[in-house]
Amino acid sequence: MCGIIGIVGHTEVNQALYDGLTVQQHRGQDAAGIMTCDHTGRFYLRKDNGLVKDVFHTRHMIRLKGSMGIGHIRYPTAGCSNSAESQPFYVNSPFGIALAHNGNLTNTQLLSDQLFKSDRRHLNTGSDSEVLLNVLAHELQTSGKLKPQPEDIFKAVAEVHKRCKGAYAAVAMIAGVGMLAFRDPYGIRPAVIGKRDTSQGTEYVVASESVAIDTLDFDLMRDVQPGECVFIDMEGGFHSQQCAENPVKSPCIFEYVYFARPDSMMDGISVHKSRMRMGTKLAEKIKREFPDHDIDVVIPIPDTSRSAALQLSYDLGVVYREGFIKNRYIGRTFIMPGQQQRKKSVRQKLNAIDLEFRDKNVLLVDDSIVRGTTSQQIVQMARDAGAKKVYLASAAPPVRFPNVYGIDMPSPSEFVAHNRNVKQIAEELGVDWLIYQDLNDLVEAINKKSDVKRFDTSCFDGDYITGDIDETYLYYIDALRNDMSKQTEEEGNVTIELHNDV
Ligand SMILES: O=P(O)(O)OC[C@H]1O[C@H](OP(=O)(O)OP(=O)(O)O)[C@H](O)[C@@H]1O
Ligand SMILES: NC(=O)CC[C@H](N)C(=O)O
Ligand SMILES: [Mg+2]
C-alpha cells in the first residue's frame, strides 16, 4: 500500500506535504518523495528510499518551492524497491506532468508494449506507476492544446480508465496548470478531498486518508468517487467529473482490516468503528463456538488489533490487558520487504510483560494472520512468559489468495493458511485453539450503513473485483514477486535515477 497527497495552496506547500506524508507513513516505509511546482511552472523533486523523516533534510525542503505539490510514500508492489522507482514520477511531454500512485495495475505488460510500439513513449523503470503516468500523458497529448482545459483532462482520464486495469488512486500535476486526482472505476484504493478557506482564497488537498486532512487543518469534503476525476487549477478553481462508464464503489476490504489508520474515514466509513464492530462479531462467534470458554484475559497484538480486541473483551465480559509492549521506533513488520527482516523485526518490536501471562489462559487477538510471522513468535512469547493456555483470534478470515491491487502478497505458498484447515493452522502456530472471523461478519462489521456496494474481498475468497484475473496472471505475479525472486532481483539491481535531487 502506498500513500499519496496533493495540495494546491496559495503559499508554499512543502511543509504541509511533508506533514501529510508523515501521518500516512503507516501505508509505506520503503521510499518517500515530494514534487512541487512554482508559479513559473517549474518542478522541484526530492525522492529516495527511507522514511519521510530520513528522506527530507532542510536543504531539500528549501528547494521544494511552490504553492502546488504532490507527495508519495511507497510500499512496492511492482518493479523493484530501488530509489529510481520511488515516486512521484515525471514526464516532460506534454506540458510537464508528475504523478504519484497508490495501487497496482494488472495489465502493465500489455500497456508497456503499447506505449513503446504505438504511443512511442520510453519507460525507464519496471514500475507500473510510470506506465500509468505515460498513459495519462499520451491521452493528454491527443488534445493537441498548449494549455489543457478541465474537459481535456477529464477526457484523458476517461481514456486512462479504458486502457488501465487494476487499482489506482492517483494525484498528478500539470506544470503551471493544476493538480488532478482520480480513482479507478471500482475505487479499490482510497482518496479523499479536503479544503480550507484562507484570506487569499480556498486551498485544496487530496490524500489517501482523511487523517492527513484533519492534521493539516483542512475540512474533509468527501471521497474522490470511483471513476471520478477532480481537477484544481493553479488559481484554486475546483472542477470534477465522473469519467468512468460503469463505476461501482468496491473498496479493498483490507484497508479496514489493517492498512488504514483507525482515525481515518474511508468511503464514508469510520475505520475505528468498523474495527470495533469486528471485535463484536468475533466475540459473538467465540460465544457460539466456545460457550464454556475458560479465557482469563484478552491481550491485543499491537498495534492494529487494539480497537477490535478492546471491543471483543467488553462483549465477551473478559478483562483486557496490554501484555505486549511495542517498541515505538520499529515500523510495521508486514509491509517490510523480506521475510528475514519481518521475522527479526517482530522480536525487536514486541516484548511480553510476564505478569499478564503467568498462569493464565490468554486470548491473543490480531487483526489478521497472513504469513503467520507475527503470530508464531507472539504465541511462543506468551508461552515463555508463563501462559497456561494460548488461544488466538483473528478479526479477519484466513488470507488464502494473492492480492493484485496494491498489497504485496503475491504468493499463496507464503501464507500460513495455504493448504491448511483451521486446525492445521492452529498446530502450525502452536495455539490451543484458533478462531477466525467469518467473511460475512467482516463485511457486515464494516458496512453498517454506507453506500459501498461491495468490497474487494479477493485475498479472502479469491473473487477479484475487476473480473479479469486468471490463473495465468496469478502464476505470473507469484513467479515475479515471491520473496525469493524479489531478493534475487534486488541483488542485481543498480538502476541509476534520472531527474533526482540528492
Ligand atoms: O501474519 P503476518 O504475516 O505476521 O501478518 C499479520 C500481522 O502483520 C501486521 O502487523 P504489523 O506489525 O505490520 O503492523 P501493526 O503494528 O500496525 O499491527 C498485522 O497487524 C498482523 O499483526
Ligand atoms: N502499494 C502501492 O500502492 C504501490 C504503488 C506502485 N504499484 C509501486 O509499486 O510503486
Ligand atoms: Mg499487527
PDB file of N, CA, C and O in Angstrom, residues 344-388:
ATOM      1  N   LYS A 344      12.772 -10.917  12.129  1.00  0.00           N
ATOM      2  CA  LYS A 344      13.643 -10.291  13.115  1.00  0.00           C
ATOM      3  C   LYS A 344      12.913  -9.117  13.782  1.00  0.00           C
ATOM      4  O   LYS A 344      13.012  -8.913  14.993  1.00  0.00           O
ATOM      5  N   SER A 345      12.136  -8.405  12.969  1.00  0.00           N
ATOM      6  CA  SER A 345      11.509  -7.196  13.482  1.00  0.00           C
ATOM      7  C   SER A 345      10.407  -7.478  14.489  1.00  0.00           C
ATOM      8  O   SER A 345      10.168  -6.679  15.387  1.00  0.00           O
ATOM      9  N   VAL A 346       9.717  -8.620  14.368  1.00  0.00           N
ATOM     10  CA  VAL A 346       8.648  -8.913  15.332  1.00  0.00           C
ATOM     11  C   VAL A 346       9.258  -8.960  16.734  1.00  0.00           C
ATOM     12  O   VAL A 346       8.729  -8.373  17.685  1.00  0.00           O
ATOM     13  N   ARG A 347      10.409  -9.603  16.861  1.00  0.00           N
ATOM     14  CA  ARG A 347      11.024  -9.757  18.183  1.00  0.00           C
ATOM     15  C   ARG A 347      11.548  -8.421  18.714  1.00  0.00           C
ATOM     16  O   ARG A 347      11.507  -8.142  19.899  1.00  0.00           O
ATOM     17  N   GLN A 348      12.052  -7.604  17.756  1.00  0.00           N
ATOM     18  CA  GLN A 348      12.556  -6.284  18.182  1.00  0.00           C
ATOM     19  C   GLN A 348      11.399  -5.363  18.548  1.00  0.00           C
ATOM     20  O   GLN A 348      11.545  -4.450  19.335  1.00  0.00           O
ATOM     21  N   LYS A 349      10.241  -5.648  17.931  1.00  0.00           N
ATOM     22  CA  LYS A 349       9.119  -4.731  18.072  1.00  0.00           C
ATOM     23  C   LYS A 349       8.280  -5.009  19.321  1.00  0.00           C
ATOM     24  O   LYS A 349       7.810  -4.092  19.973  1.00  0.00           O
ATOM     25  N   LEU A 350       8.086  -6.292  19.642  1.00  0.00           N
ATOM     26  CA  LEU A 350       7.157  -6.638  20.724  1.00  0.00           C
ATOM     27  C   LEU A 350       7.849  -7.439  21.823  1.00  0.00           C
ATOM     28  O   LEU A 350       8.642  -8.338  21.547  1.00  0.00           O
ATOM     29  N   ASN A 351       7.517  -7.106  23.052  1.00  0.00           N
ATOM     30  CA  ASN A 351       8.066  -7.859  24.174  1.00  0.00           C
ATOM     31  C   ASN A 351       6.947  -8.065  25.202  1.00  0.00           C
ATOM     32  O   ASN A 351       6.104  -7.198  25.388  1.00  0.00           O
ATOM     33  N   ALA A 352       6.940  -9.226  25.854  1.00  0.00           N
ATOM     34  CA  ALA A 352       5.835  -9.562  26.761  1.00  0.00           C
ATOM     35  C   ALA A 352       6.088  -9.062  28.176  1.00  0.00           C
ATOM     36  O   ALA A 352       7.228  -9.045  28.651  1.00  0.00           O
ATOM     37  N   ILE A 353       4.998  -8.678  28.853  1.00  0.00           N
ATOM     38  CA  ILE A 353       5.069  -8.397  30.300  1.00  0.00           C
ATOM     39  C   ILE A 353       4.616  -9.682  30.991  1.00  0.00           C
ATOM     40  O   ILE A 353       3.420 -10.028  30.950  1.00  0.00           O
ATOM     41  N   ASP A 354       5.547 -10.394  31.603  1.00  0.00           N
ATOM     42  CA  ASP A 354       5.253 -11.732  32.159  1.00  0.00           C
ATOM     43  C   ASP A 354       4.009 -11.756  33.044  1.00  0.00           C
ATOM     44  O   ASP A 354       3.191 -12.665  32.976  1.00  0.00           O
ATOM     45  N   LEU A 355       3.893 -10.739  33.868  1.00  0.00           N
ATOM     46  CA  LEU A 355       2.793 -10.639  34.834  1.00  0.00           C
ATOM     47  C   LEU A 355       1.416 -10.884  34.203  1.00  0.00           C
ATOM     48  O   LEU A 355       0.538 -11.476  34.817  1.00  0.00           O
ATOM     49  N   GLU A 356       1.247 -10.420  33.006  1.00  0.00           N
ATOM     50  CA  GLU A 356      -0.069 -10.529  32.353  1.00  0.00           C
ATOM     51  C   GLU A 356      -0.328 -11.929  31.785  1.00  0.00           C
ATOM     52  O   GLU A 356      -1.433 -12.229  31.352  1.00  0.00           O
ATOM     53  N   PHE A 357       0.699 -12.763  31.742  1.00  0.00           N
ATOM     54  CA  PHE A 357       0.557 -14.088  31.132  1.00  0.00           C
ATOM     55  C   PHE A 357       0.647 -15.227  32.148  1.00  0.00           C
ATOM     56  O   PHE A 357       0.019 -16.265  31.971  1.00  0.00           O
ATOM     57  N   ARG A 358       1.437 -15.014  33.208  1.00  0.00           N
ATOM     58  CA  ARG A 358       1.773 -16.122  34.116  1.00  0.00           C
ATOM     59  C   ARG A 358       0.525 -16.808  34.665  1.00  0.00           C
ATOM     60  O   ARG A 358      -0.358 -16.167  35.224  1.00  0.00           O
ATOM     61  N   ASP A 359       0.448 -18.112  34.433  1.00  0.00           N
ATOM     62  CA  ASP A 359      -0.632 -18.973  34.943  1.00  0.00           C
ATOM     63  C   ASP A 359      -2.021 -18.564  34.453  1.00  0.00           C
ATOM     64  O   ASP A 359      -3.025 -18.810  35.128  1.00  0.00           O
ATOM     65  N   LYS A 360      -2.084 -17.917  33.297  1.00  0.00           N
ATOM     66  CA  LYS A 360      -3.403 -17.500  32.791  1.00  0.00           C
ATOM     67  C   LYS A 360      -3.692 -18.161  31.456  1.00  0.00           C
ATOM     68  O   LYS A 360      -2.773 -18.526  30.716  1.00  0.00           O
ATOM     69  N   ASN A 361      -4.985 -18.292  31.174  1.00  0.00           N
ATOM     70  CA  ASN A 361      -5.411 -18.701  29.835  1.00  0.00           C
ATOM     71  C   ASN A 361      -5.645 -17.425  29.052  1.00  0.00           C
ATOM     72  O   ASN A 361      -6.551 -16.655  29.374  1.00  0.00           O
ATOM     73  N   VAL A 362      -4.794 -17.174  28.059  1.00  0.00           N
ATOM     74  CA  VAL A 362      -4.871 -15.884  27.371  1.00  0.00           C
ATOM     75  C   VAL A 362      -5.471 -16.027  25.976  1.00  0.00           C
ATOM     76  O   VAL A 362      -5.215 -17.003  25.272  1.00  0.00           O
ATOM     77  N   LEU A 363      -6.279 -15.043  25.613  1.00  0.00           N
ATOM     78  CA  LEU A 363      -6.776 -14.968  24.232  1.00  0.00           C
ATOM     79  C   LEU A 363      -6.028 -13.823  23.554  1.00  0.00           C
ATOM     80  O   LEU A 363      -6.218 -12.649  23.901  1.00  0.00           O
ATOM     81  N   LEU A 364      -5.151 -14.175  22.612  1.00  0.00           N
ATOM     82  CA  LEU A 364      -4.453 -13.144  21.840  1.00  0.00           C
ATOM     83  C   LEU A 364      -5.336 -12.763  20.661  1.00  0.00           C
ATOM     84  O   LEU A 364      -5.959 -13.634  20.045  1.00  0.00           O
ATOM     85  N   VAL A 365      -5.379 -11.468  20.368  1.00  0.00           N
ATOM     86  CA  VAL A 365      -6.224 -11.024  19.253  1.00  0.00           C
ATOM     87  C   VAL A 365      -5.357 -10.268  18.245  1.00  0.00           C
ATOM     88  O   VAL A 365      -4.617  -9.355  18.630  1.00  0.00           O
ATOM     89  N   ASP A 366      -5.429 -10.691  16.992  1.00  0.00           N
ATOM     90  CA  ASP A 366      -4.767  -9.914  15.943  1.00  0.00           C
ATOM     91  C   ASP A 366      -5.801  -9.527  14.897  1.00  0.00           C
ATOM     92  O   ASP A 366      -6.852 -10.170  14.785  1.00  0.00           O
ATOM     93  N   ASP A 367      -5.465  -8.472  14.126  1.00  0.00           N
ATOM     94  CA  ASP A 367      -6.418  -8.043  13.092  1.00  0.00           C
ATOM     95  C   ASP A 367      -6.450  -9.034  11.941  1.00  0.00           C
ATOM     96  O   ASP A 367      -7.488  -9.272  11.330  1.00  0.00           O
ATOM     97  N   SER A 368      -5.294  -9.614  11.631  1.00  0.00           N
ATOM     98  CA  SER A 368      -5.228 -10.558  10.510  1.00  0.00           C
ATOM     99  C   SER A 368      -4.003 -11.444  10.695  1.00  0.00           C
ATOM    100  O   SER A 368      -3.042 -11.068  11.378  1.00  0.00           O
ATOM    101  N   ILE A 369      -4.074 -12.615  10.084  1.00  0.00           N
ATOM    102  CA  ILE A 369      -2.917 -13.514  10.089  1.00  0.00           C
ATOM    103  C   ILE A 369      -2.622 -13.797   8.620  1.00  0.00           C
ATOM    104  O   ILE A 369      -3.470 -14.342   7.908  1.00  0.00           O
ATOM    105  N   VAL A 370      -1.444 -13.397   8.158  1.00  0.00           N
ATOM    106  CA  VAL A 370      -1.136 -13.572   6.731  1.00  0.00           C
ATOM    107  C   VAL A 370      -0.059 -14.649   6.579  1.00  0.00           C
ATOM    108  O   VAL A 370      -0.350 -15.814   6.328  1.00  0.00           O
ATOM    109  N   ARG A 371       1.184 -14.259   6.799  1.00  0.00           N
ATOM    110  CA  ARG A 371       2.243 -15.269   6.702  1.00  0.00           C
ATOM    111  C   ARG A 371       2.385 -16.041   8.015  1.00  0.00           C
ATOM    112  O   ARG A 371       3.046 -17.072   8.071  1.00  0.00           O
ATOM    113  N   GLY A 372       1.815 -15.486   9.071  1.00  0.00           N
ATOM    114  CA  GLY A 372       1.916 -16.124  10.384  1.00  0.00           C
ATOM    115  C   GLY A 372       3.205 -15.737  11.093  1.00  0.00           C
ATOM    116  O   GLY A 372       3.491 -16.216  12.186  1.00  0.00           O
ATOM    117  N   THR A 373       3.973 -14.841  10.501  1.00  0.00           N
ATOM    118  CA  THR A 373       5.257 -14.408  11.081  1.00  0.00           C
ATOM    119  C   THR A 373       5.040 -13.859  12.488  1.00  0.00           C
ATOM    120  O   THR A 373       5.771 -14.207  13.419  1.00  0.00           O
ATOM    121  N   THR A 374       4.025 -13.003  12.623  1.00  0.00           N
ATOM    122  CA  THR A 374       3.786 -12.363  13.913  1.00  0.00           C
ATOM    123  C   THR A 374       3.246 -13.376  14.917  1.00  0.00           C
ATOM    124  O   THR A 374       3.824 -13.549  16.004  1.00  0.00           O
ATOM    125  N   SER A 375       2.171 -14.078  14.524  1.00  0.00           N
ATOM    126  CA  SER A 375       1.516 -14.964  15.495  1.00  0.00           C
ATOM    127  C   SER A 375       2.450 -16.055  16.024  1.00  0.00           C
ATOM    128  O   SER A 375       2.456 -16.350  17.213  1.00  0.00           O
ATOM    129  N   GLN A 376       3.240 -16.637  15.128  1.00  0.00           N
ATOM    130  CA  GLN A 376       4.115 -17.725  15.553  1.00  0.00           C
ATOM    131  C   GLN A 376       5.023 -17.265  16.700  1.00  0.00           C
ATOM    132  O   GLN A 376       5.145 -17.943  17.726  1.00  0.00           O
ATOM    133  N   GLN A 377       5.615 -16.100  16.544  1.00  0.00           N
ATOM    134  CA  GLN A 377       6.561 -15.625  17.552  1.00  0.00           C
ATOM    135  C   GLN A 377       5.856 -15.139  18.809  1.00  0.00           C
ATOM    136  O   GLN A 377       6.331 -15.342  19.920  1.00  0.00           O
ATOM    137  N   ILE A 378       4.694 -14.526  18.606  1.00  0.00           N
ATOM    138  CA  ILE A 378       3.950 -13.983  19.735  1.00  0.00           C
ATOM    139  C   ILE A 378       3.445 -15.117  20.636  1.00  0.00           C
ATOM    140  O   ILE A 378       3.469 -15.023  21.867  1.00  0.00           O
ATOM    141  N   VAL A 379       2.992 -16.176  20.006  1.00  0.00           N
ATOM    142  CA  VAL A 379       2.480 -17.312  20.771  1.00  0.00           C
ATOM    143  C   VAL A 379       3.610 -17.897  21.613  1.00  0.00           C
ATOM    144  O   VAL A 379       3.441 -18.197  22.805  1.00  0.00           O
ATOM    145  N   GLN A 380       4.775 -18.009  21.016  1.00  0.00           N
ATOM    146  CA  GLN A 380       5.927 -18.530  21.764  1.00  0.00           C
ATOM    147  C   GLN A 380       6.267 -17.607  22.926  1.00  0.00           C
ATOM    148  O   GLN A 380       6.540 -18.056  24.040  1.00  0.00           O
ATOM    149  N   MET A 381       6.190 -16.302  22.664  1.00  0.00           N
ATOM    150  CA  MET A 381       6.493 -15.331  23.737  1.00  0.00           C
ATOM    151  C   MET A 381       5.499 -15.477  24.883  1.00  0.00           C
ATOM    152  O   MET A 381       5.876 -15.398  26.053  1.00  0.00           O
ATOM    153  N   ALA A 382       4.226 -15.703  24.511  1.00  0.00           N
ATOM    154  CA  ALA A 382       3.199 -15.854  25.553  1.00  0.00           C
ATOM    155  C   ALA A 382       3.492 -17.106  26.384  1.00  0.00           C
ATOM    156  O   ALA A 382       3.367 -17.101  27.620  1.00  0.00           O
ATOM    157  N   ARG A 383       3.895 -18.160  25.733  1.00  0.00           N
ATOM    158  CA  ARG A 383       4.210 -19.401  26.464  1.00  0.00           C
ATOM    159  C   ARG A 383       5.434 -19.185  27.351  1.00  0.00           C
ATOM    160  O   ARG A 383       5.455 -19.581  28.515  1.00  0.00           O
ATOM    161  N   ASP A 384       6.470 -18.539  26.770  1.00  0.00           N
ATOM    162  CA  ASP A 384       7.688 -18.295  27.557  1.00  0.00           C
ATOM    163  C   ASP A 384       7.379 -17.430  28.778  1.00  0.00           C
ATOM    164  O   ASP A 384       8.051 -17.518  29.793  1.00  0.00           O
ATOM    165  N   ALA A 385       6.360 -16.574  28.632  1.00  0.00           N
ATOM    166  CA  ALA A 385       6.007 -15.689  29.756  1.00  0.00           C
ATOM    167  C   ALA A 385       5.139 -16.416  30.790  1.00  0.00           C
ATOM    168  O   ALA A 385       4.698 -15.820  31.765  1.00  0.00           O
ATOM    169  N   GLY A 386       4.847 -17.684  30.561  1.00  0.00           N
ATOM    170  CA  GLY A 386       4.179 -18.495  31.585  1.00  0.00           C
ATOM    171  C   GLY A 386       2.690 -18.709  31.386  1.00  0.00           C
ATOM    172  O   GLY A 386       1.994 -19.150  32.318  1.00  0.00           O
ATOM    173  N   ALA A 387       2.175 -18.422  30.180  1.00  0.00           N
ATOM    174  CA  ALA A 387       0.730 -18.620  29.958  1.00  0.00           C
ATOM    175  C   ALA A 387       0.401 -20.115  30.084  1.00  0.00           C
ATOM    176  O   ALA A 387       1.178 -20.965  29.645  1.00  0.00           O
ATOM    177  N   LYS A 388      -0.780 -20.407  30.676  1.00  0.00           N
ATOM    178  CA  LYS A 388      -1.205 -21.817  30.791  1.00  0.00           C
ATOM    179  C   LYS A 388      -1.696 -22.296  29.442  1.00  0.00           C
ATOM    180  O   LYS A 388      -1.266 -23.295  28.911  1.00  0.00           O
TER     181      LYS A 388
END
